[in-house]
Coordinates of C-alpha atoms in Angstrom, one line a residue:
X1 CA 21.8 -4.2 13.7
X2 CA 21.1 -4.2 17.3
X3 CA 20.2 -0.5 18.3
X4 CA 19.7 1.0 21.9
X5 CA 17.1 3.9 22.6
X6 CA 16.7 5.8 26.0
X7 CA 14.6 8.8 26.9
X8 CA 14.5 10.9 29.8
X9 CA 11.7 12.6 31.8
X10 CA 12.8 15.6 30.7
X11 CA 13.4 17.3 27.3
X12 CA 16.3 15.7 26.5
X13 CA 15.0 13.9 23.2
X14 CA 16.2 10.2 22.8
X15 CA 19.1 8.8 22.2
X16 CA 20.4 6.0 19.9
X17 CA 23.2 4.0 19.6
X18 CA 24.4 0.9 17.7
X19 CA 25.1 -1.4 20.9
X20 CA 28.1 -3.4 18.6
X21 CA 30.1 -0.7 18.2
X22 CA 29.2 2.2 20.6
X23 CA 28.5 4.6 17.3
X24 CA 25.6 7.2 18.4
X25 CA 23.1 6.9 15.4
X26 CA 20.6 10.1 15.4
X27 CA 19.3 11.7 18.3
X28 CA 15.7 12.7 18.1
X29 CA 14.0 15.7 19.5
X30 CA 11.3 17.1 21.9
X31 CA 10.4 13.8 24.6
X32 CA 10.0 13.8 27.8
X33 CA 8.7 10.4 28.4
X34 CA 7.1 8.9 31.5
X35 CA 8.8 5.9 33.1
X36 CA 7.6 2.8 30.7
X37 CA 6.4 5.3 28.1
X38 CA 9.1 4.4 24.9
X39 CA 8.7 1.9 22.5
X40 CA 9.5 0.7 19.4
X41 CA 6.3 -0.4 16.5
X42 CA 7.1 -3.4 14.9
X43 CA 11.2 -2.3 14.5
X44 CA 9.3 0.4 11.6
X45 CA 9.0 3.7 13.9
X46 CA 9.0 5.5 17.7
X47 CA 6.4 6.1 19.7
X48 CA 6.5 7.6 22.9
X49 CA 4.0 9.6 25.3
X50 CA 4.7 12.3 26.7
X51 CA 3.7 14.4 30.0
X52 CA 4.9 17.7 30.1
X53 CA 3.9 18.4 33.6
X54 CA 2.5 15.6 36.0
X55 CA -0.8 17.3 37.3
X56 CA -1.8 18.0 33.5
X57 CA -5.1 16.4 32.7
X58 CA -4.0 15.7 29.0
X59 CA -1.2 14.7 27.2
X60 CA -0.1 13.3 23.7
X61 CA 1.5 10.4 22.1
X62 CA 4.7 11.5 19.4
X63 CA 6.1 9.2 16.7
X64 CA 9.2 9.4 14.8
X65 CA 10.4 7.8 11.8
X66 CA 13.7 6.2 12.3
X67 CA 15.7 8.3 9.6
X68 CA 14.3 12.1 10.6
X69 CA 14.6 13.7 14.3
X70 CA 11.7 15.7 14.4
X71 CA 8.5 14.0 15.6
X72 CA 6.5 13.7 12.8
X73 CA 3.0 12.2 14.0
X74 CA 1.1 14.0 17.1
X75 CA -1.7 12.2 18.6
X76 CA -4.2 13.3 21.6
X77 CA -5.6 10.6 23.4
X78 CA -8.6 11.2 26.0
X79 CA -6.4 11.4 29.1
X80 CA -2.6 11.4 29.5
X81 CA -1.2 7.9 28.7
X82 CA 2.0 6.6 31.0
X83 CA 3.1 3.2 30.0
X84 CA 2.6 2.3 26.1
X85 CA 3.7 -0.6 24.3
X86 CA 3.3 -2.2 20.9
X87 CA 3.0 -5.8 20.1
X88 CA 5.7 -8.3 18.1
X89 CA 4.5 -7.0 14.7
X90 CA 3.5 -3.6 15.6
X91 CA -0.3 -3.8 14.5
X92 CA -1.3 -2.7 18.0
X93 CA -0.7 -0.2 20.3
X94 CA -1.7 -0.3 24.3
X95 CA -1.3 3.0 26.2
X96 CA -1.9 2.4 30.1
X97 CA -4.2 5.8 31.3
X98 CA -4.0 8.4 34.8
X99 CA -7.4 7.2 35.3
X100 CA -6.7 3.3 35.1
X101 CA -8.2 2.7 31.5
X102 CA -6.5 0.7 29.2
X103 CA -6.8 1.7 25.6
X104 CA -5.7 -0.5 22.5
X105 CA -5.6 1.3 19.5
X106 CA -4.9 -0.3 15.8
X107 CA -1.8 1.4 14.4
X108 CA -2.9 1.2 10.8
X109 CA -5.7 3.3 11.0
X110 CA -5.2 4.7 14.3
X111 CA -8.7 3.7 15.2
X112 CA -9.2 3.3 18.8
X113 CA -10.5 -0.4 19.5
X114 CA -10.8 -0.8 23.0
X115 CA -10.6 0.7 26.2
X116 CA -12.3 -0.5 29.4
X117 CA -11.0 0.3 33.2
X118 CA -8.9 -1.9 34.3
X119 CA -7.0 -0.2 37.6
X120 CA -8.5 1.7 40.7
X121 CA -5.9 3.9 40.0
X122 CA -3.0 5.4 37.4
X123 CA -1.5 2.5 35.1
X124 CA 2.3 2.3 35.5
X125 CA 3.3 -0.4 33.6
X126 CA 2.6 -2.9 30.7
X127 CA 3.7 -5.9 28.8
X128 CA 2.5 -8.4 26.4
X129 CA 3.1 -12.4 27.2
X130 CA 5.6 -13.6 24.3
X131 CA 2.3 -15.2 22.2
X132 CA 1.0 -11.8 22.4
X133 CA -2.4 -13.3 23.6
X134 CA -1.7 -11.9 27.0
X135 CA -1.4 -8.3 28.1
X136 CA -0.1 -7.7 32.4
X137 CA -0.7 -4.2 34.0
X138 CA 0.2 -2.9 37.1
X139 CA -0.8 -0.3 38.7
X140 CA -0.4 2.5 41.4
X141 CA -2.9 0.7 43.8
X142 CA -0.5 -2.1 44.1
X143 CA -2.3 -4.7 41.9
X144 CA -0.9 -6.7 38.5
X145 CA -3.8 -8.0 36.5
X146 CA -3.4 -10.6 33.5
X147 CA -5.7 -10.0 30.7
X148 CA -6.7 -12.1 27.7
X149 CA -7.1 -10.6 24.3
X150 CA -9.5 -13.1 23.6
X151 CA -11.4 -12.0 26.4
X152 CA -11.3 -8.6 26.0
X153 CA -12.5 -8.6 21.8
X154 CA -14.7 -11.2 22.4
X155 CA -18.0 -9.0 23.4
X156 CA -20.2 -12.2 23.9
X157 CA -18.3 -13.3 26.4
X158 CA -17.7 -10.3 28.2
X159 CA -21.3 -10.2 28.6
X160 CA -21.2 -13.4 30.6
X161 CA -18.4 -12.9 33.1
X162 CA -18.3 -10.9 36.5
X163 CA -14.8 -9.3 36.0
X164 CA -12.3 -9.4 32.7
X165 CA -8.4 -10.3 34.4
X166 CA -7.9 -13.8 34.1
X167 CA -6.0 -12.9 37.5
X168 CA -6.0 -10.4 39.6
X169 CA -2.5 -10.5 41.6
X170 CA -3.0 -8.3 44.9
X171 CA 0.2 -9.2 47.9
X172 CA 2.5 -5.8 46.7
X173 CA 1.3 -3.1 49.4
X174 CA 2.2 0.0 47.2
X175 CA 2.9 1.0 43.8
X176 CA 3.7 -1.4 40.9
X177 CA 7.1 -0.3 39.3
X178 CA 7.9 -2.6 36.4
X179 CA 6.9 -6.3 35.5
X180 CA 8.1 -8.4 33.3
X181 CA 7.6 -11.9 31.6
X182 CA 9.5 -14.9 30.9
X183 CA 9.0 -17.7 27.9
X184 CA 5.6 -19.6 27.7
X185 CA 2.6 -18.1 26.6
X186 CA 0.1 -18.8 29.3
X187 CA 2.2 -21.0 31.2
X188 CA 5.2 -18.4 31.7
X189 CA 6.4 -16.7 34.9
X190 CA 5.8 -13.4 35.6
X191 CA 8.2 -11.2 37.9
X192 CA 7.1 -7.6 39.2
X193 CA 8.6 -4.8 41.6
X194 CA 7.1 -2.3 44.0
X195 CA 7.9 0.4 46.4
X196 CA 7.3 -1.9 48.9
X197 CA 11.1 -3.4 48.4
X198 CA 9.6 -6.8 47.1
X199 CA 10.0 -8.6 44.0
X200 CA 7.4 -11.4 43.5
X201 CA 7.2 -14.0 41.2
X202 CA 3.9 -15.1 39.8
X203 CA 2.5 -18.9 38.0
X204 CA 0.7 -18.2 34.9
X205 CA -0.8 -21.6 34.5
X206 CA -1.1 -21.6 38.4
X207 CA -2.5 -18.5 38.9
X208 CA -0.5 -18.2 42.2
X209 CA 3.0 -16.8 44.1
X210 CA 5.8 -18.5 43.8
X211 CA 8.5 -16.6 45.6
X212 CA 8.6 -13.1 47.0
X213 CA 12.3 -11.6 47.2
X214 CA 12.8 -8.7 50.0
X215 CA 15.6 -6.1 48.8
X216 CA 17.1 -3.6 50.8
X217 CA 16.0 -1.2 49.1
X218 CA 13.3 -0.2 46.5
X219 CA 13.1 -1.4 43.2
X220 CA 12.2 0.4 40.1
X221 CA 13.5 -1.9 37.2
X222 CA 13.8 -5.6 36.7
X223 CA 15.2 -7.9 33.8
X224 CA 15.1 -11.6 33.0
X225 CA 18.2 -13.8 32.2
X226 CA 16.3 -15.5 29.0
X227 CA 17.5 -18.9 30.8
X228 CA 15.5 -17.6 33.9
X229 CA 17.8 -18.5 36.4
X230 CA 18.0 -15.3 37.7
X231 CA 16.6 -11.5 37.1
X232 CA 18.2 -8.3 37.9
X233 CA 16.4 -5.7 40.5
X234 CA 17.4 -2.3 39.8
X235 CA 17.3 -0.3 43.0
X236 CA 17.8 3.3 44.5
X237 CA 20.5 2.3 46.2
X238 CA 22.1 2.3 43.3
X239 CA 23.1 -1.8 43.3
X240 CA 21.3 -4.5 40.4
X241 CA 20.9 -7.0 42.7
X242 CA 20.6 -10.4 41.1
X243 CA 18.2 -12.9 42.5
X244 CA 17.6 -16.5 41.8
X245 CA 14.7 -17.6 40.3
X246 CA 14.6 -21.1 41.4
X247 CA 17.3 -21.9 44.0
X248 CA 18.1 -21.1 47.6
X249 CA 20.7 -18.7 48.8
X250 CA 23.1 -19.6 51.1
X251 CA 23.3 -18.4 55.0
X252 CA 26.6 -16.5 54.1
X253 CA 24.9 -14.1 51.6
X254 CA 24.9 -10.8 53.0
X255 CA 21.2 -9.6 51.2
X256 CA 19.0 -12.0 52.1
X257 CA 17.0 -14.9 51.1
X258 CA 17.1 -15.5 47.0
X259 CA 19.8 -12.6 46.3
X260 CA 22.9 -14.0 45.3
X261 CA 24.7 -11.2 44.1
X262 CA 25.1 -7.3 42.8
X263 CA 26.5 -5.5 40.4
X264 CA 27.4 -1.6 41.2
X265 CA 29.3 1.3 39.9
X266 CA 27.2 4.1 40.6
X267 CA 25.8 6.1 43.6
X268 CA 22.6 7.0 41.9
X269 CA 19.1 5.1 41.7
X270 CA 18.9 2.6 38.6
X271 CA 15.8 3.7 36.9
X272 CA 15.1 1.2 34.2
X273 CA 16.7 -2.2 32.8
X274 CA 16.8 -4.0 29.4
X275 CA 18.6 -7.5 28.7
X276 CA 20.1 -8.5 25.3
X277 CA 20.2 -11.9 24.6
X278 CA 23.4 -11.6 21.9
X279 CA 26.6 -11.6 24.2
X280 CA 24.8 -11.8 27.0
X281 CA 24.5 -8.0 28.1
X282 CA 22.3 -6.6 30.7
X283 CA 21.5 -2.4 30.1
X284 CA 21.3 -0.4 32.7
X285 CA 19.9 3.5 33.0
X286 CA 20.8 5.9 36.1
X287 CA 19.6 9.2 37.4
X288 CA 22.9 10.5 36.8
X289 CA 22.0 10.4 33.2
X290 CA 24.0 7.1 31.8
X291 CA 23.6 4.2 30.2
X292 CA 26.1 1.4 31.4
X293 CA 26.5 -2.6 29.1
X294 CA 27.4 -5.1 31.6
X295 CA 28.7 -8.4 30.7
X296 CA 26.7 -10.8 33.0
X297 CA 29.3 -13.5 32.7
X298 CA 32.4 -11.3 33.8
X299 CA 30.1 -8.9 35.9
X300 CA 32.0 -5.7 34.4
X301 CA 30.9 -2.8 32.6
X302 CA 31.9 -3.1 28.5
X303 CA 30.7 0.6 27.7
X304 CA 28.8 3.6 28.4
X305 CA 26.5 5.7 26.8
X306 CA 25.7 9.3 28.0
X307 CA 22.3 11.1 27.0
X308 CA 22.3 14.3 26.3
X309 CA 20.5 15.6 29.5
X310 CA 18.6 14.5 32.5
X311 CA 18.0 11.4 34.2
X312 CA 17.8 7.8 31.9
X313 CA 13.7 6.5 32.7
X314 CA 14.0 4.6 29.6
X315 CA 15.9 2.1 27.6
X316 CA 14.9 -0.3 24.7
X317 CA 16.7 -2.4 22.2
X318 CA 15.4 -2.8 19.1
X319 CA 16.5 -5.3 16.6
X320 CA 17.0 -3.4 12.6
X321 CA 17.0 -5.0 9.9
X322 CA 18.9 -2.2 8.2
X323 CA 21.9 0.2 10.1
X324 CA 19.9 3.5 9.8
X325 CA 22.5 5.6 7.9
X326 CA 21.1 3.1 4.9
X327 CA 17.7 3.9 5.9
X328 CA 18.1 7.1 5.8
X329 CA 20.0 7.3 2.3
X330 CA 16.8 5.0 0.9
X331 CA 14.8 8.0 2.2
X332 CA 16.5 11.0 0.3
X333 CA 15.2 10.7 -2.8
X334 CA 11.6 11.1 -2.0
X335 CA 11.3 12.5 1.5
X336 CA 7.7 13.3 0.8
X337 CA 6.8 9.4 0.5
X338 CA 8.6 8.7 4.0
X339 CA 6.7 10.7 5.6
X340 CA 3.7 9.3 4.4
X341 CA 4.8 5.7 5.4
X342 CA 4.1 6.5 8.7
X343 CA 0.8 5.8 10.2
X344 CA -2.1 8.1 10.6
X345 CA -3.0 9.5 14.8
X346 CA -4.9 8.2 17.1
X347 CA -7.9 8.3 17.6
X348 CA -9.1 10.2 20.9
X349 CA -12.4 8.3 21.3
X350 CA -13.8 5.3 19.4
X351 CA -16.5 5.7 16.8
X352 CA -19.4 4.4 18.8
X353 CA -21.5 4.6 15.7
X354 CA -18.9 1.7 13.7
X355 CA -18.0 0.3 17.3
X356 CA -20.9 -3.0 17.6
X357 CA -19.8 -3.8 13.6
X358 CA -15.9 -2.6 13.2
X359 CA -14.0 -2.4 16.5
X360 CA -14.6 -6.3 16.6
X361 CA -11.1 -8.4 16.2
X362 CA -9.9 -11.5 14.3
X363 CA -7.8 -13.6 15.6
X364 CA -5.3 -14.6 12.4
X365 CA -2.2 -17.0 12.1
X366 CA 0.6 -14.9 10.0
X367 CA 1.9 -17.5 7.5
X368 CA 5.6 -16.6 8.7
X369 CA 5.4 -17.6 12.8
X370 CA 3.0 -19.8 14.1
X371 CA 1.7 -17.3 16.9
X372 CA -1.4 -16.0 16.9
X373 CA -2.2 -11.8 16.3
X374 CA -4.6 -9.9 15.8
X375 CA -6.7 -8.0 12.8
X376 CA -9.4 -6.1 12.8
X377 CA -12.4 -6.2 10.8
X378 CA -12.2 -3.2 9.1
X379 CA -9.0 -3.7 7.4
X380 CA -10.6 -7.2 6.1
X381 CA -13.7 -5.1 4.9
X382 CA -11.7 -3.1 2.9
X383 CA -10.0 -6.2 1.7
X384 CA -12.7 -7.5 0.7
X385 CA -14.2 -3.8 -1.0
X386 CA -10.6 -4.1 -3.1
X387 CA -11.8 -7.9 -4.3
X388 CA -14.9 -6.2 -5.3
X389 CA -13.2 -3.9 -7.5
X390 CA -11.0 -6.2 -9.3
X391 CA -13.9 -8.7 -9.9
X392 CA -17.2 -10.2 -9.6
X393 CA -18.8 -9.5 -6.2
X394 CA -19.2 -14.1 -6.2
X395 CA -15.3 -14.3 -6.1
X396 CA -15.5 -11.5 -3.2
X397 CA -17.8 -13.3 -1.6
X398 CA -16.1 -16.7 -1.7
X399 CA -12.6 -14.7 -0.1
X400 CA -14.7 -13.7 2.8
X401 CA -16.0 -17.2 3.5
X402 CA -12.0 -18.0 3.2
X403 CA -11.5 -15.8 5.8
X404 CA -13.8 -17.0 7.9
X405 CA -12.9 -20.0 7.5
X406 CA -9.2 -19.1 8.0
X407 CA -10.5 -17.1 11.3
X408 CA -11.8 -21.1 12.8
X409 CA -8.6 -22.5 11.9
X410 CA -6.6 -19.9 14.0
X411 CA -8.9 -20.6 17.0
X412 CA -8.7 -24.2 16.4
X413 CA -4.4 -23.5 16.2
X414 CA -4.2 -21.7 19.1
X415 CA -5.8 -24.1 21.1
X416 CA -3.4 -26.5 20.0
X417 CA -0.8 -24.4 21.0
X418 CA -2.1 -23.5 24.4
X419 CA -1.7 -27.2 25.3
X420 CA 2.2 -27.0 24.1
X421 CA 2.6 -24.3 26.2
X422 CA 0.9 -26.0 29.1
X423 CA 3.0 -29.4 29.2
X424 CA 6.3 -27.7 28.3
X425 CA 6.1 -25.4 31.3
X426 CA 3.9 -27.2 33.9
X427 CA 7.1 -29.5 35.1
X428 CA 9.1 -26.9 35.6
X429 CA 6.1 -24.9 37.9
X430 CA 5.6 -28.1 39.6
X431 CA 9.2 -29.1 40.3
X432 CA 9.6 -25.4 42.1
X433 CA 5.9 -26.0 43.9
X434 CA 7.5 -29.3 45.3
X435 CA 10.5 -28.0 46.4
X436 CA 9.1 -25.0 48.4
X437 CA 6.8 -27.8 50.2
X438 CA 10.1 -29.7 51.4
X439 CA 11.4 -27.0 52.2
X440 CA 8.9 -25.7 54.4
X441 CA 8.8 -29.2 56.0
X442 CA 12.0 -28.6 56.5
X443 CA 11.5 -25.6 58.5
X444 CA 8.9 -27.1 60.0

């Protein structure tokens, strides 16, 4: 079951709907989310910051179970949190702060694991490469950093190096709006928006530009076509101006270099953007408070969802393996061991006592993908205390030189994959490289 969440910037609460049929699911209560600030933990609950009133010097982090609409989980974090988003499985959380910190938290014991500064100024958006092994911010002072997760646990390294990005991407001129990232790992592309009416396009394995698109006007949203042919710019003019990713316009387009179309039915800016991948539908939020399906093939609008109140800064799909009404039934019988399923707060500041022995990470192959995540230490320690407890302290001791051992294979894994990544993508960077040198021949 394919579901569709939106918030609003003001208390409008979010809304849900089953995207196959139109049907609005439950509506939950009290959000008002920042731009970027909804997302969805491993398909098990919501989580959303909030920011009452934009000069506050605090704010707080809600999370909702998906069969209940009050928020039941309030968490406080050191500073208000804008952008915040969870990884594929939902053992990590990343909330982007005012101050430019980046914080990762683990969501099973809400412990905060790391936070260092990664922005001059306020964080504004964030996204995790599809490997998770990646996290890209961007910022208000124009900038879109790539950071490494092996980087940033690895404390021995950090040590060593002058600055943490892998890259530090600095042509926009003013604020970052969105960014996101296409298939790859470390060799995937990387498209971001700004206020300064440009969309650029960034080489991961290069580490360089390869196009920047001019729009008339500015863009606040983008989306990738999963082939990445094309992504969809989202602009105040209210037009989703589609723009090739690796071929030239013609001299009869009327928008410019790279644009090669639009889509528009509205007068109103297009605040954010989301792409399903099952019928081909692109998702598109407004000011004026709807939620429009477009069917890229066709180029017309399928259906329409209205939130309650307010204008749409938010929209996610999420991917249930149950419709919720089941969910919720499953629930009924013992509403007190729901609520309990759901993850303790966050913490506001990290246990600097524990942080040199617990807030270290382990980088683990799950048995069911072969990408790498993340677990920290202190959930294997209490493994292991639990191994103590149902035997000898020898076969405890033999499961944590498993582990380890374990913990050398996934280094040794990823690695392997890392080289996938870099052959199966480095053509494609190198055939787009070629062409723009013939074609500035060409011009030449």
């Amino acid at each position: 079951m394919n579901v569709v969440i939106a918030s609003s910037s003001i208390d409008g609460g979010i809304g849900c709907w089953d995207l196959q049929t139109g049907a609005e699911q439950l509506r939950y209560k009290t959000c008002a989310s920042p731009p970027h600030g909804l997302t969805s933990v491993g398909c098990r609950f919501l989580a959303c910051s909030q920011l009452r009133d934009p000069s506050a010097t605090s704010g707080h982090l809600l999370y909702w179970s998906w069969s209940k609409p009050q928020a039941q989980v309030k968490s406080f974090p050191a500073e208000p949190i804008k952008p915040l988003i969870a990884n594929s499985d939902g053992a990590y959380i990343v909330g982007g702060g005012s101050s430019g910190d980046i914080y990762i938290w683990e969501v099973a014991t809400g412990r905060l694991l790391k936070k260092w500064h990664a922005h001059y100024r306020a964080i504004t958006c964030l996204v995790f490469s599809e490997d998770d092994s990646l996290l890209i911010s961007g910022s208000e002072d124009g900038c879109v950093r790539v950071w490494s997760l092996f980087m940033i646990f690895d404390d021995v390294r950090r040590q060593q190096v002058s600055h943490l990005y892998e890259y530090s991407f600095t042509e926009h001129t003013l604020r970052v709006t969105d960014i996101v990232i296409g298939y790859g790992g470390g060799n995937a592309i990387i498209v971001s928006a700004s206020e300064d009416r440009t969309c650029k396009v960034w080489s991961l394995s290069k580490g360089r530009l390869l196009r920047n698109v001019v729009f008339p006007s500015i863009i606040d949203a983008i989306a990738i076509d999963p082939g990445e042919h094309v992504f969809y710019a989202g602009s105040r003019d209210g037009k989703i101006y589609i723009a090739a990713l690796n071929a030239e316009s013609s001299p009869r387009d009327n928008y410019g270099l790279h644009i090669i179309g639009s889509l528009t039915d509205q007068s109103k800016p297009v605040t954010c953007l989301a792409y399903s991948a099952e019928g081909d539908l692109l998702l598109s939020g407004s000011e004026d408070g709807m939620i429009r399906v477009w069917d890229v093939k066709t180029q017309n609008i399928t259906r329409m969802f209205r939130h309650s109140k307010g204008p749409v800064n938010n929209i996610v799909i999420v991917r249930l393996p149950y419709p919720l009404g089941w969910a919720e039934s499953k629930s009924q019988p013992s509403s007190r061991k729901h609520e309990l399923s759901l993850p303790p707060p966050l913490e506001k500041y990290a246990n600097s006592t524990d942080e040199d022995m617990d807030n270290k990470a382990i980088v683990m192959l799950p048995d069911s993908i072969d990408l790498p995540s993340y677990l920290s230490s202190h959930l294997i320690n209490d493994h292991i205390k639990q191994l103590q407890q149902q035997g000898s302290s020898a076969v405890a001791e033999m499961e944590a030189k498993r582990l380890k051992a374990d913990c050398q294979r996934s280094m040794e894994m990823f690695q392997q994959l890392r080289k996938v990544y870099d052959n199966l993508q480095e053509f494609c960077v190198n055939e787009l490289l070629d062409e723009q040198t013939m074609e500035g021949s060409k011009g030449n």
